GROMACS .gro file of C-alpha atoms in nm:
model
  355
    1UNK     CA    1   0.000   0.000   0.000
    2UNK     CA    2   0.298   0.217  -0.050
    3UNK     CA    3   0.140   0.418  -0.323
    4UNK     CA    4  -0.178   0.491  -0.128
    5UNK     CA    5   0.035   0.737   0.129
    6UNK     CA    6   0.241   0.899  -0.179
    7UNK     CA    7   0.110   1.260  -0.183
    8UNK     CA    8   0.275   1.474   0.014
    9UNK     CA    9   0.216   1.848   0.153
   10UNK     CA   10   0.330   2.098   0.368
   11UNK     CA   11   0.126   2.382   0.573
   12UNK     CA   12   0.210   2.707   0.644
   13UNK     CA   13  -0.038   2.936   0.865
   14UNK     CA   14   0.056   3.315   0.809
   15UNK     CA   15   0.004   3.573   1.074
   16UNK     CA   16  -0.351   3.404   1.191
   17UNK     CA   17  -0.557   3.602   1.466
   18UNK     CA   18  -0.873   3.536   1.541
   19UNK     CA   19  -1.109   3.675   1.900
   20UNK     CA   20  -1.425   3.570   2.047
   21UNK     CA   21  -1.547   3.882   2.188
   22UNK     CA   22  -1.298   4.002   2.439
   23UNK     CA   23  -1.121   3.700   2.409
   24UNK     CA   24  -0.784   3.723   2.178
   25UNK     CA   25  -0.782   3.361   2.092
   26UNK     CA   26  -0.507   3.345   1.833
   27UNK     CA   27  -0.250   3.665   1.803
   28UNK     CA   28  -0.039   3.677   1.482
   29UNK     CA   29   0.030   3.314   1.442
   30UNK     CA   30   0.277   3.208   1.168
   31UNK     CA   31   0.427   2.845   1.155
   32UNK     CA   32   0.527   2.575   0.891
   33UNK     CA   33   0.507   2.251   0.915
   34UNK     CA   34   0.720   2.096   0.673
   35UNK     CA   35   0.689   1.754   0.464
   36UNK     CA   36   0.761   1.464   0.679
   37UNK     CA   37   0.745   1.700   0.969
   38UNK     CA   38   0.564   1.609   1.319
   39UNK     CA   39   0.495   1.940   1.497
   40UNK     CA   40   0.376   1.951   1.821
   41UNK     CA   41   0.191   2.274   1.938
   42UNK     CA   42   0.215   2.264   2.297
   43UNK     CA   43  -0.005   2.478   2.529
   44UNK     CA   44  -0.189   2.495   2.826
   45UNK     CA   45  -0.609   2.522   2.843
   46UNK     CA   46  -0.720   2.862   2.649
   47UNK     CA   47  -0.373   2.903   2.475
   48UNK     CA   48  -0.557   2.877   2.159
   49UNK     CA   49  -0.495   2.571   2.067
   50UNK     CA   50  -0.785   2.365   1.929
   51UNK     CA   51  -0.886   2.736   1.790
   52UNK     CA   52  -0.581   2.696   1.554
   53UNK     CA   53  -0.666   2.352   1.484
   54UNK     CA   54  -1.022   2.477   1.371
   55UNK     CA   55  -0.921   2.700   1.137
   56UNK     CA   56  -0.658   2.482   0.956
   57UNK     CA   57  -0.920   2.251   0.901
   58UNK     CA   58  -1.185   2.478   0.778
   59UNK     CA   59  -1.442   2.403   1.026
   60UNK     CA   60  -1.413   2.838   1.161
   61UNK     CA   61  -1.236   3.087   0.965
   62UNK     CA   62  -1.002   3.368   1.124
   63UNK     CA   63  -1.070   3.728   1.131
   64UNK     CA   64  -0.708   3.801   0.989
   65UNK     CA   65  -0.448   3.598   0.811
   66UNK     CA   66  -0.390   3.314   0.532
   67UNK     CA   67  -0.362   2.868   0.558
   68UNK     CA   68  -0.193   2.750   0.261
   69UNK     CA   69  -0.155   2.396   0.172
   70UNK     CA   70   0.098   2.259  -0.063
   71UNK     CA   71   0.149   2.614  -0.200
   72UNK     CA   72  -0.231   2.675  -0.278
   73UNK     CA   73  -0.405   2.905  -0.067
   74UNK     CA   74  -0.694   2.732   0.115
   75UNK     CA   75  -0.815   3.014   0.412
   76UNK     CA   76  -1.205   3.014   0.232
   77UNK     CA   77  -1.209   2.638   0.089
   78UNK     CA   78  -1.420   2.401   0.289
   79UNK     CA   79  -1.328   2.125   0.494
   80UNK     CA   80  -1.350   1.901   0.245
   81UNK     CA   81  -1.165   2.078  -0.023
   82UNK     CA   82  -0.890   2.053   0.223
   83UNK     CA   83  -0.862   1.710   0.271
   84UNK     CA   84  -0.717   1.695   0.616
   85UNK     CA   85  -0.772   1.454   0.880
   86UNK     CA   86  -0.868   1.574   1.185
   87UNK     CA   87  -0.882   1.308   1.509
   88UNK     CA   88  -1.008   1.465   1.876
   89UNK     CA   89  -0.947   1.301   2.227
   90UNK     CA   90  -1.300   1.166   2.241
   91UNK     CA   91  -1.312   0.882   2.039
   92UNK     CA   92  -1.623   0.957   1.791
   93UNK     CA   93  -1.725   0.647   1.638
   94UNK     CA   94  -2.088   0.466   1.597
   95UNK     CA   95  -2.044   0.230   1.913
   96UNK     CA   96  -2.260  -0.020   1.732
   97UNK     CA   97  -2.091  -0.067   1.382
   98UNK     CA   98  -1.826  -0.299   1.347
   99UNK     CA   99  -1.429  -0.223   1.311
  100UNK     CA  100  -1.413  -0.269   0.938
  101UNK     CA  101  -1.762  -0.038   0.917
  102UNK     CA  102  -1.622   0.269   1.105
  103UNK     CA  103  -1.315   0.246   0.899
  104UNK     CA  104  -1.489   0.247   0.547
  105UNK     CA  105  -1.717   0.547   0.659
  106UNK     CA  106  -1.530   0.805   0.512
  107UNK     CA  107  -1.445   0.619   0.192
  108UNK     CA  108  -1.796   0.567   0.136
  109UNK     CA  109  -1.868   0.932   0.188
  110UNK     CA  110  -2.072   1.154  -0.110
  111UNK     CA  111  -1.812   1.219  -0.426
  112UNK     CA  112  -1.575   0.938  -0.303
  113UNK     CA  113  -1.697   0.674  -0.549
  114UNK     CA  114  -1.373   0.447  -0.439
  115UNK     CA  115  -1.432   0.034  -0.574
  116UNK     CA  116  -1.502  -0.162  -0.342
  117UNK     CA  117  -1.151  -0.323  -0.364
  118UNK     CA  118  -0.993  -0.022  -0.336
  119UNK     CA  119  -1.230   0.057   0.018
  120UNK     CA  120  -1.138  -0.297   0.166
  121UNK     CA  121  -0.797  -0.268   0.067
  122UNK     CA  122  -0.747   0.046   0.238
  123UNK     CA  123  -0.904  -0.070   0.548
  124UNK     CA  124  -0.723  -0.369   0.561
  125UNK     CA  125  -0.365  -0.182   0.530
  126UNK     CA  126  -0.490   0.090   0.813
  127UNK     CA  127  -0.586  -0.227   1.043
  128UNK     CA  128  -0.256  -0.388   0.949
  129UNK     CA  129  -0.006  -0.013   1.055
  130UNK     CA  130  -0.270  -0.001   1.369
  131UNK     CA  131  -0.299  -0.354   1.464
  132UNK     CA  132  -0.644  -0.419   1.514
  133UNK     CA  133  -0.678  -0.649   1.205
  134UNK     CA  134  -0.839  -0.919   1.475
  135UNK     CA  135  -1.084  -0.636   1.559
  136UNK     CA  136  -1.209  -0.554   1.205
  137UNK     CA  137  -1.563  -0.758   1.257
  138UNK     CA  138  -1.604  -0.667   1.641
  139UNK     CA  139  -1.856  -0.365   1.732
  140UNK     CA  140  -1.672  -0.079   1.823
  141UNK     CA  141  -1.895  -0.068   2.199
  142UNK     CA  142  -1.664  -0.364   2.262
  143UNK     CA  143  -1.335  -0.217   2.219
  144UNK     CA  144  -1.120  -0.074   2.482
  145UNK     CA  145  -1.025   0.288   2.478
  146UNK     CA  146  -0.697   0.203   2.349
  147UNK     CA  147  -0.846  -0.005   2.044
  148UNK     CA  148  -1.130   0.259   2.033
  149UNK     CA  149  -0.854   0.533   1.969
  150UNK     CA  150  -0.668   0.317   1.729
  151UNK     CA  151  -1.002   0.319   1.539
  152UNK     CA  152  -1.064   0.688   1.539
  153UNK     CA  153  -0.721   0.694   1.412
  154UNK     CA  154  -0.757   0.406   1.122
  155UNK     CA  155  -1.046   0.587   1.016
  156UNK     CA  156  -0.872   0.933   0.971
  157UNK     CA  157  -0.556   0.765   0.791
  158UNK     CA  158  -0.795   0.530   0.510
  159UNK     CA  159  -0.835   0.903   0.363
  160UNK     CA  160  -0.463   0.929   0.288
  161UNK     CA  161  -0.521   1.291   0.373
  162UNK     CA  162  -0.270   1.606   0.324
  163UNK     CA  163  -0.240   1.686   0.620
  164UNK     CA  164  -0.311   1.478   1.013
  165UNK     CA  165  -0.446   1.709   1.275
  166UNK     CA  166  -0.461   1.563   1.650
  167UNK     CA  167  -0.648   1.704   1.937
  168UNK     CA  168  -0.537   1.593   2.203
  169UNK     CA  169  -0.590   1.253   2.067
  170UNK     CA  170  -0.455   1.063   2.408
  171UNK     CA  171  -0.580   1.243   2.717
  172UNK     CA  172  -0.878   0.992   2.753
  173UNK     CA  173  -0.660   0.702   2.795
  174UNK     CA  174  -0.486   0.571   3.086
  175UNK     CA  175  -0.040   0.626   3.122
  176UNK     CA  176   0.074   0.318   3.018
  177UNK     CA  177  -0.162   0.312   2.699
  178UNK     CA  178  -0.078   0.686   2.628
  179UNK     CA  179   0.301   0.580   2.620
  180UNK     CA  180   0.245   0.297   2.397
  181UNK     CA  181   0.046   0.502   2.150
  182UNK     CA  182   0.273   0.720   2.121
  183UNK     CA  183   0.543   0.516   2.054
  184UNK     CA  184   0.292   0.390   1.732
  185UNK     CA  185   0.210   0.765   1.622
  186UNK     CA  186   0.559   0.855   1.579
  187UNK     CA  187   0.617   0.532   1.394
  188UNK     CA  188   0.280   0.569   1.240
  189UNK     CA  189   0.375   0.915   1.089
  190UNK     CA  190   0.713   0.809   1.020
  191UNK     CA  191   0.530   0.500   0.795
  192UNK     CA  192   0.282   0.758   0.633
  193UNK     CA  193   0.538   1.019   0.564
  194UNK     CA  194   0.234   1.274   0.568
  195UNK     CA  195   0.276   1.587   0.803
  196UNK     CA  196   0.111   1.568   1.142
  197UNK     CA  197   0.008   1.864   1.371
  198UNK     CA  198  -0.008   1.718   1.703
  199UNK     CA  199  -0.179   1.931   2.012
  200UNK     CA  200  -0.122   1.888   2.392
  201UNK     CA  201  -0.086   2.022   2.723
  202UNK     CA  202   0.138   1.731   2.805
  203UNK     CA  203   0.493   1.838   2.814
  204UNK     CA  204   0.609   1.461   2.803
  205UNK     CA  205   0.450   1.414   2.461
  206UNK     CA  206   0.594   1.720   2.343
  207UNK     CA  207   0.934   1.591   2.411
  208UNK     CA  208   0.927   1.226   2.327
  209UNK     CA  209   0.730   1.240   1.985
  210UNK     CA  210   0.824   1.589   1.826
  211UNK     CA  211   1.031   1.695   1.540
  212UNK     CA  212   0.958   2.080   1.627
  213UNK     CA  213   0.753   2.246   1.924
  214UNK     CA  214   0.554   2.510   1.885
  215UNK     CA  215   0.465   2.667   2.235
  216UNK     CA  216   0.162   2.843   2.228
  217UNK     CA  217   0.041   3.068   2.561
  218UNK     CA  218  -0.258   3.296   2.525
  219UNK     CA  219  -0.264   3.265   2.143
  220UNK     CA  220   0.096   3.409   2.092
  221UNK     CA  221   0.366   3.161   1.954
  222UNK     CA  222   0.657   3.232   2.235
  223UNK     CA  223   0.910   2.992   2.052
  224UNK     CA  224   0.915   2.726   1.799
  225UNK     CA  225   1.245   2.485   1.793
  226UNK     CA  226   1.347   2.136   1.819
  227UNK     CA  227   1.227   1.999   2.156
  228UNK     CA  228   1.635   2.037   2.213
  229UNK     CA  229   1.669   2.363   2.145
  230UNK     CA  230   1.360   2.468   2.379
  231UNK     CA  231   1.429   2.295   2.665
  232UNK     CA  232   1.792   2.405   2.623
  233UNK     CA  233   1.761   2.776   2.525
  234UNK     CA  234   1.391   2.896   2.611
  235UNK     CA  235   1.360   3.225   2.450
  236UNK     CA  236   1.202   3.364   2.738
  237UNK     CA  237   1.051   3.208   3.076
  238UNK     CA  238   0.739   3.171   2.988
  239UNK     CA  239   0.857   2.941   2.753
  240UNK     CA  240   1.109   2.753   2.949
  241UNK     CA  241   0.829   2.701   3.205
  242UNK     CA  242   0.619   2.507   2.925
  243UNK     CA  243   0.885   2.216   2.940
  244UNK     CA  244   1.041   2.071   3.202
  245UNK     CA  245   0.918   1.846   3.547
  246UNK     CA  246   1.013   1.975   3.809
  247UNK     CA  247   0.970   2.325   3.643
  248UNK     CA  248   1.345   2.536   3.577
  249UNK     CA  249   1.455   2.673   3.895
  250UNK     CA  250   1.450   3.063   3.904
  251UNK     CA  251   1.594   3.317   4.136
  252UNK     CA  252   1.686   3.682   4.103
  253UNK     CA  253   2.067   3.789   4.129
  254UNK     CA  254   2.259   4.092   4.079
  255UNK     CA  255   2.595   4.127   3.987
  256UNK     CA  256   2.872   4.200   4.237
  257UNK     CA  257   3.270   4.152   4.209
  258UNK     CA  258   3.248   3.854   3.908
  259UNK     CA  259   3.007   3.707   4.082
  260UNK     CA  260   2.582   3.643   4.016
  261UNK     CA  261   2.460   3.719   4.388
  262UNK     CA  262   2.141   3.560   4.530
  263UNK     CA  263   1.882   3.793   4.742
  264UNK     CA  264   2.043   3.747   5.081
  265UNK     CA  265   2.404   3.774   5.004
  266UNK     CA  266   2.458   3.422   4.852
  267UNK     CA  267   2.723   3.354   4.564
  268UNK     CA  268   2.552   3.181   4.280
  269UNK     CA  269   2.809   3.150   4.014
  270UNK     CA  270   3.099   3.383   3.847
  271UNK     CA  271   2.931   3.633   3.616
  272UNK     CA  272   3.216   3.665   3.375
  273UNK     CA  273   3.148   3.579   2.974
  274UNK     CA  274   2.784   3.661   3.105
  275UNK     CA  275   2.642   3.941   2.912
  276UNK     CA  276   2.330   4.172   3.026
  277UNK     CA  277   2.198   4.426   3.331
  278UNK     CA  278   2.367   4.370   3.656
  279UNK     CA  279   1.990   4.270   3.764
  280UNK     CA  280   1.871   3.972   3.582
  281UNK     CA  281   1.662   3.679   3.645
  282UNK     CA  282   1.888   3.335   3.668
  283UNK     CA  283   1.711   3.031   3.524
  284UNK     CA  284   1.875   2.673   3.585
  285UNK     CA  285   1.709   2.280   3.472
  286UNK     CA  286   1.728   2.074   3.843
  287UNK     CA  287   1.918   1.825   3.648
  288UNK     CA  288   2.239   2.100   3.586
  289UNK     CA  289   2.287   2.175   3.971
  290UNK     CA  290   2.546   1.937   4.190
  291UNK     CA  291   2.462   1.871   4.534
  292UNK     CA  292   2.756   1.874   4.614
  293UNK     CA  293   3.076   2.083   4.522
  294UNK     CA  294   2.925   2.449   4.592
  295UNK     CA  295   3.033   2.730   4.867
  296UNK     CA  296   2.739   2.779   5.051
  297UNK     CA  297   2.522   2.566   5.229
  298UNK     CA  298   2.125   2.496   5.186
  299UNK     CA  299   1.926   2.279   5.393
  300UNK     CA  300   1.741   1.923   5.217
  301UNK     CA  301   1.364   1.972   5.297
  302UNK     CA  302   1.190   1.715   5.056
  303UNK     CA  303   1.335   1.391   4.867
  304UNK     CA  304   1.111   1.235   4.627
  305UNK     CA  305   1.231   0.933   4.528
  306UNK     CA  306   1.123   0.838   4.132
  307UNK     CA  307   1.285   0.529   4.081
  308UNK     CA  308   1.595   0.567   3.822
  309UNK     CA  309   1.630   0.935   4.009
  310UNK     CA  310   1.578   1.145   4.327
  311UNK     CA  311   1.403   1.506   4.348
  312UNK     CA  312   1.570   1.734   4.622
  313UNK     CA  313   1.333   2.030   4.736
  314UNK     CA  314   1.618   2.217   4.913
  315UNK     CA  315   1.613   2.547   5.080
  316UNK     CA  316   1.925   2.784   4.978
  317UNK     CA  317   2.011   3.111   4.879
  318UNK     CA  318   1.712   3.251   5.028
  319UNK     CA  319   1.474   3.012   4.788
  320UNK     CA  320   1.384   2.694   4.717
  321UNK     CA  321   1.586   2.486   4.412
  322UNK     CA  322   1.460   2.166   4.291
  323UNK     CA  323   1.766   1.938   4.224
  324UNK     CA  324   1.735   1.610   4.008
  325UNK     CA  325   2.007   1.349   4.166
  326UNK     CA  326   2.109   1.008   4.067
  327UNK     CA  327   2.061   0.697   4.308
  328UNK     CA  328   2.439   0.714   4.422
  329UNK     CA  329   2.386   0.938   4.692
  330UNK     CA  330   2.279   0.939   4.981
  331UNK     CA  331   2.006   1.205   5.083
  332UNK     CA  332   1.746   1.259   5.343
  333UNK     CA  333   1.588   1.548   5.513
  334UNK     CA  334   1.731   1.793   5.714
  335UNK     CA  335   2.094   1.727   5.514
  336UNK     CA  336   2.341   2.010   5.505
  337UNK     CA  337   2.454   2.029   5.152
  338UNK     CA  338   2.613   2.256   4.924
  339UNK     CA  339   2.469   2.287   4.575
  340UNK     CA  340   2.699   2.405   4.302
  341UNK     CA  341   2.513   2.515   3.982
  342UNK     CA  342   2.635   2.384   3.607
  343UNK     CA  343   2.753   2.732   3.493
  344UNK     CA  344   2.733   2.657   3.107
  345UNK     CA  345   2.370   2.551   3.171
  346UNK     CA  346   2.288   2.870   3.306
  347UNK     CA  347   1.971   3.095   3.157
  348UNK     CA  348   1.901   3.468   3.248
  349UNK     CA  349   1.644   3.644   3.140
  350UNK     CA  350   1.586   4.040   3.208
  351UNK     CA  351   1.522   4.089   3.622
  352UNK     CA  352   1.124   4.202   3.481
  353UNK     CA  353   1.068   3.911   3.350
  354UNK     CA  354   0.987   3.751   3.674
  355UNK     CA  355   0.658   3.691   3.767
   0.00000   0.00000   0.00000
């Protein structure tokens, strides 16, 4: 079935807004995803999110801006002019057809006019990438959610379509099956070779299935990158804030003698090769601060153990820093340590853009 997932396209949305009354749902958006591309748009509730979804797939159109598909402009052609797939967390099929009948539903649909070999060998090849060839003759009220979503899925892929658009398509389902799934989307999309725009709140799927991020906060775009270069070198804090668990430790310094100084007189780390204000706000990942090795010494409040790592909730320099530690040492409330912070790994940010 090689040839039935040949056409490709690539979207671009240009300088989108769109409001709902007082509401400024989408600001300026502008992004690409490119051929072959998975982009995740991560956000949390009311970033705008299923709003931008919406209007790439024709189902509302924006007050300002242009979708283009494949190099044709497509902002006024209906949904189905489009030909995208769009699949939302709630599963959406007729609980009482079978498998193989919710799959052929939108090959059957007015000005299709597919063979009926064509339909059942479509079916059969989206059953076959989604494994639920066993399920094709079962009613779909007697799948689990997992199978259920692997449906809603199967039926969105039979289309071949120019374009995937997911809503959220995993948020019903329990962790273990939201890991497995998507483990099979990325290798789904990677099969399919079709772009995918993939929405979440869910920082871990951004991470593990994206080619690009785009982080969306109250319908601005505040960075779009590799998950790499995001996590790495968030353009500002909102956007580091977006990835990460625990969150980036923050903490306000000023510069004194070489040195970043905390609040209350701590030394954080030498401010040389450091450019900027001698006010600014000092950003570091939990993972890219030693307990061990620093000057000054903080207290161990909380230890969370997670299995492969610990957590440290420990109080110094005047705040609180969550550091992520391996299982090699030897931690427990009340400790006396001394931190040391990773000073390549270092972020700062202007002192106002603290919250």
């Amino acid at each position: 079935m090689a040839d039935i997932a040949s056409a490709r396209s690539s979207l671009q949305v240009c300088d989108l807004s769109q409001r709902f009354g007082t509401i400024q749902a989408l600001s300026h958006v502008t992004l690409e995803v490119r051929e072959d591309e998975l982009l995740v748009v991560l956000g949390p509730t009311g970033a705008g999110k299923t709003t931008l979804l919406r209007i790439i797939a024709g189902l509302q159109a924006p007050d300002t801006g242009r979708v283009v598909m494949g190099g044709d402009d497509v902002t006024h052609a209906t949904p189905s002019a489009r030909d995208v797939a769009l699949v939302f967390q709630n599963f959406s099929l007729y609980p009482r057809w079978t498998v193989r009948k919710n799959l052929e539903f939108p090959l059957r649909a007015p000005g299709r006019n597919l063979p009926p070999d064509e339909i059942r060998s479509r079916v059969e090849w989206a059953a076959d990438l989604l494994k639920i060839t066993g399920h094709l003759d079962r009613e779909a009220v007697r799948l689990s959610g997992g199978e259920m979503q692997r449906v809603a899925i199967g039926r969105a892929i039979v289309r071949c379509p120019r374009v995937f658009l997911m809503d959220e398509p995993l948020s019903n389902l329990d962790a273990k099956l939201r890991e497995a799934l998507r483990v099979e989307l990325v290798e789904l999309r990677r099969a399919l070779r079709t772009p995918m725009v993939f929405v979440t709140h869910d920082q871990v799927e951004a991470l593990s299935m994206a080619d690009r991020i785009a982080v969306l906060s109250g319908g601005r775009i505040l960075q779009l990158g590799t998950p790499k270069e995001i996590y790495e070198s968030p353009a500002s804090l909102e956007a580091a804030v977006q990835l990460g668990q625990p969150a980036i430790n923050r903490i306000r310094v000023r510069r004194v003698d070489g040195w970043w100084i905390a609040q209350d007189g701590t030394p954080i780390l030498k401010s040389e090769s450091v450019a900027g204000g001698d006010e600014m706000l000092l950003g570091v990942r939990p993972e890219n601060i030693e307990p061990t090795g620093g000057t000054h010494e903080g207290r161990v409040h909380i230890v969370v153990d997670l299995g492969a790592t610990r957590v440290l909730l420990v109080h110094w320099a005047g705040s609180e820093f969550h550091i992520t530690t391996d299982r090699t040492g030897e931690f427990k409330p009340g400790d006396m340590i001394r931190p040391r912070l990773r000073h390549q790994s270092a972020i700062f940010w202007p002192a106002s853009a603290a919250p």
